[in-house]
Coordinates of C-alpha atoms in Angstrom, one line a residue:
M1 CA 20.5 114.5 158.7
P2 CA 17.8 112.4 157.2
S3 CA 15.0 114.1 155.3
R4 CA 11.3 113.3 155.8
S5 CA 11.3 111.3 152.6
G6 CA 14.1 108.9 153.7
S7 CA 17.7 108.7 154.7
L8 CA 20.8 109.9 153.1
S9 CA 24.2 108.2 153.0
M10 CA 27.6 109.9 152.4
S11 CA 31.1 108.7 152.9
A12 CA 34.5 110.4 152.8
S13 CA 35.4 108.6 149.6
D14 CA 32.2 110.1 147.9
T15 CA 33.9 113.6 147.9
R16 CA 36.9 112.3 146.0
S17 CA 37.3 111.5 142.3
P18 CA 34.1 110.4 140.6
R19 CA 36.0 107.5 138.9
R20 CA 34.6 104.2 140.1
S21 CA 36.6 101.0 140.7
S22 CA 35.5 98.0 138.7
N23 CA 33.4 96.5 141.5
R24 CA 31.6 99.8 142.4
D25 CA 28.6 101.4 140.8
E26 CA 26.4 104.5 141.4
F27 CA 24.6 102.7 144.2
D28 CA 27.9 102.7 146.2
G29 CA 28.1 106.5 146.1
P30 CA 25.8 109.1 147.7
H31 CA 22.3 107.6 147.9
Q32 CA 19.1 107.6 149.9
F33 CA 16.5 105.2 151.1
L34 CA 12.8 105.9 151.0
R35 CA 10.7 105.6 154.1
P36 CA 8.7 102.3 154.0
P37 CA 5.0 102.6 153.4
P38 CA 2.6 102.5 156.4
A39 CA 1.5 99.1 157.5
D40 CA -2.0 99.5 156.1
I41 CA -0.6 100.3 152.6
L42 CA 1.7 97.2 152.8
A43 CA -1.2 95.0 153.9
S44 CA -3.4 96.2 151.0
Q45 CA -0.5 95.5 148.5
Q46 CA 0.2 92.0 149.8
R47 CA -3.4 90.7 149.5
D48 CA -4.0 88.0 146.8
L49 CA -3.9 89.5 143.4
P50 CA -7.3 90.3 141.9
H51 CA -8.6 88.0 139.1
V52 CA -7.9 89.3 135.7
P53 CA -10.2 87.9 133.0
T54 CA -8.9 85.3 130.6
N55 CA -11.5 84.3 128.0
L56 CA -9.5 83.3 125.0
L57 CA -8.4 79.8 124.7
V58 CA -4.7 79.0 124.3
Q59 CA -5.1 78.1 120.6
E60 CA -7.0 81.4 120.0
Q61 CA -4.2 83.3 121.7
D62 CA -1.5 81.5 119.7
N63 CA -3.4 82.3 116.5
V64 CA -3.8 86.0 117.2
L65 CA -0.2 86.5 118.3
S66 CA 1.1 84.6 115.4
R67 CA -0.9 86.7 113.0
V68 CA 0.4 89.9 114.6
N69 CA 4.0 88.6 114.5
D70 CA 3.7 87.6 110.8
R71 CA 2.1 91.0 109.8
L72 CA 4.8 92.9 111.6
A73 CA 7.5 91.0 109.8
Q74 CA 5.8 91.9 106.5
C75 CA 5.5 95.6 107.7
A76 CA 9.2 95.7 108.5
F77 CA 10.2 94.0 105.2
D78 CA 8.1 96.4 103.1
F79 CA 9.5 99.5 105.0
V80 CA 13.1 98.3 104.5
A81 CA 12.5 97.5 100.8
K82 CA 10.6 100.7 100.1
Y83 CA 13.4 103.0 101.3
Q84 CA 16.2 100.7 100.3
F85 CA 17.8 100.4 103.7
P86 CA 20.8 98.1 103.8
I87 CA 20.6 94.7 105.5
P88 CA 24.1 93.5 106.6
L89 CA 25.0 90.1 105.2
E90 CA 25.8 87.4 107.8
Q91 CA 27.6 84.2 107.1
D92 CA 25.2 82.1 109.2
K93 CA 21.9 83.6 107.7
R94 CA 20.5 83.4 104.3
P95 CA 19.9 86.7 102.3
V96 CA 16.5 88.2 102.9
Q97 CA 14.0 87.3 100.2
V98 CA 10.8 87.1 102.1
P99 CA 9.7 88.5 105.5
S100 CA 9.9 85.2 107.2
D101 CA 13.7 85.0 106.5
R102 CA 14.2 86.9 109.7
E103 CA 12.5 86.5 113.1
W104 CA 10.6 89.6 114.4
T105 CA 13.3 90.1 117.0
E106 CA 15.8 90.3 114.1
W107 CA 13.7 92.9 112.2
V108 CA 13.5 94.9 115.4
F109 CA 17.3 94.7 115.9
L110 CA 17.8 95.8 112.3
L111 CA 15.4 98.8 112.5
K112 CA 16.9 99.9 115.9
R113 CA 20.4 99.8 114.4
L114 CA 19.3 101.7 111.4
A115 CA 17.7 104.3 113.7
T116 CA 20.7 104.7 116.1
K117 CA 23.1 104.9 113.2
R118 CA 21.0 107.6 111.7
R119 CA 20.2 105.7 108.6
I120 CA 16.5 106.3 108.9
P121 CA 15.5 109.9 108.1
A122 CA 12.8 111.4 110.4
R123 CA 10.7 112.3 107.4
V124 CA 9.8 108.7 106.6
L125 CA 8.2 108.2 110.1
Y126 CA 4.9 109.3 111.4
N127 CA 5.3 112.9 112.6
G128 CA 9.1 112.5 112.3
Q129 CA 9.1 110.5 115.6
I130 CA 12.7 109.1 115.2
K131 CA 13.3 109.3 119.0
Q132 CA 10.1 107.3 119.7
L133 CA 10.9 104.6 117.1
V134 CA 13.2 102.5 119.3
T135 CA 10.7 102.6 122.2
V136 CA 7.8 101.6 120.0
L137 CA 9.8 98.7 118.6
E138 CA 10.9 97.5 122.0
N139 CA 7.3 97.5 123.2
S140 CA 6.5 95.0 120.4
L141 CA 9.3 92.6 121.4
E142 CA 7.1 90.5 123.6
M143 CA 5.2 89.6 120.5
R144 CA 7.9 87.2 119.2
H145 CA 8.2 85.6 122.6
A146 CA 4.5 85.2 123.1
A147 CA 3.9 83.8 119.6
K148 CA 6.6 81.2 119.5
H149 CA 7.0 79.9 123.1
Q150 CA 4.3 77.3 123.5
S151 CA 5.1 76.6 127.1
R152 CA 4.3 80.2 128.1
P153 CA 1.5 80.7 130.7
L154 CA -1.9 81.8 129.3
K155 CA -2.2 85.6 128.9
D156 CA -5.1 87.6 130.2
D157 CA -7.4 89.4 127.8
R158 CA -6.0 92.8 128.4
N159 CA -2.4 91.6 127.7
V160 CA -3.5 90.1 124.4
L161 CA -5.1 93.3 123.4
Q162 CA -2.1 95.3 124.5
L163 CA 0.1 93.2 122.3
I164 CA -2.1 93.8 119.3
S165 CA -2.1 97.5 120.1
A166 CA 1.7 97.5 120.3
G167 CA 1.8 96.0 116.8
L168 CA -0.6 98.7 115.6
Q169 CA 1.8 101.4 117.0
V170 CA 4.7 99.9 115.0
A171 CA 2.6 100.1 111.8
K172 CA 1.6 103.7 112.7
I173 CA 5.2 104.9 113.2
L174 CA 6.4 103.2 110.0
K175 CA 3.4 104.8 108.2
D176 CA 2.0 101.5 106.9
A177 CA -1.8 102.2 106.5
A178 CA -2.6 98.7 105.3
C179 CA -0.9 97.1 108.3
M180 CA -2.6 99.6 110.7
E181 CA -6.0 98.6 109.2
Y182 CA -5.1 94.9 109.6
M183 CA -4.1 95.4 113.3
D184 CA -7.2 97.5 114.0
S185 CA -9.5 94.9 112.5
L186 CA -7.7 92.1 114.4
Y187 CA -8.0 94.1 117.7
L188 CA -11.8 94.7 117.2
Q189 CA -12.4 91.0 116.1
T190 CA -10.5 89.8 119.2
E191 CA -12.3 92.2 121.5
R192 CA -15.6 91.0 120.1
V193 CA -14.7 87.4 120.9
I194 CA -13.7 88.3 124.4
Q195 CA -17.0 90.2 125.0
A196 CA -19.1 87.4 123.6
R197 CA -17.2 84.9 125.8
K198 CA -17.9 87.1 128.8
A199 CA -21.6 87.3 128.0
N200 CA -22.0 83.6 127.4
P201 CA -19.5 81.8 129.6
G202 CA -19.4 78.1 129.2
P203 CA -17.2 75.0 129.9
V204 CA -14.2 74.6 127.7
S205 CA -14.7 71.4 125.6

């Protein structure tokens, strides 16, 4: 009997072994469907999306995101060097001598592997947040994509500030005060440019 929140689906096979065949997953087992929203709610959701301000020029965005990307690579490099965490040698990659020897995505992968293999002790992280480290790193992954893909669409102001903030959170959890100060300064500087552009809008030359 369906509940008020939706409908339930059960089959005879659902009561047997929980082992799934190769072409089945959890959505083939017992499941439910939610009742569709009322028509007025659907109509309000399907309107044209509201305008989100975009005041930074594409060159300005590229500059900001590249600066965050490069500073995060330095932050990761310093963290790994400080605590002497191992970096696996790979035949197709040069040994790491400077931060730019690895892309930011590769630094993230290394730090995540160190964390999941329990090579990073909680004491070296802010408030011992070892469980939050992977999430914080993943939140910064868009940085590399945004900084290096020139064909990407222009980002709105809030998105740019969010990416700087994501970088600041990486610096915080790795307890890099200098990197945090850099990110905070860049955030405030970028925010000031956005506010000035809002106050004095003009044609792009």
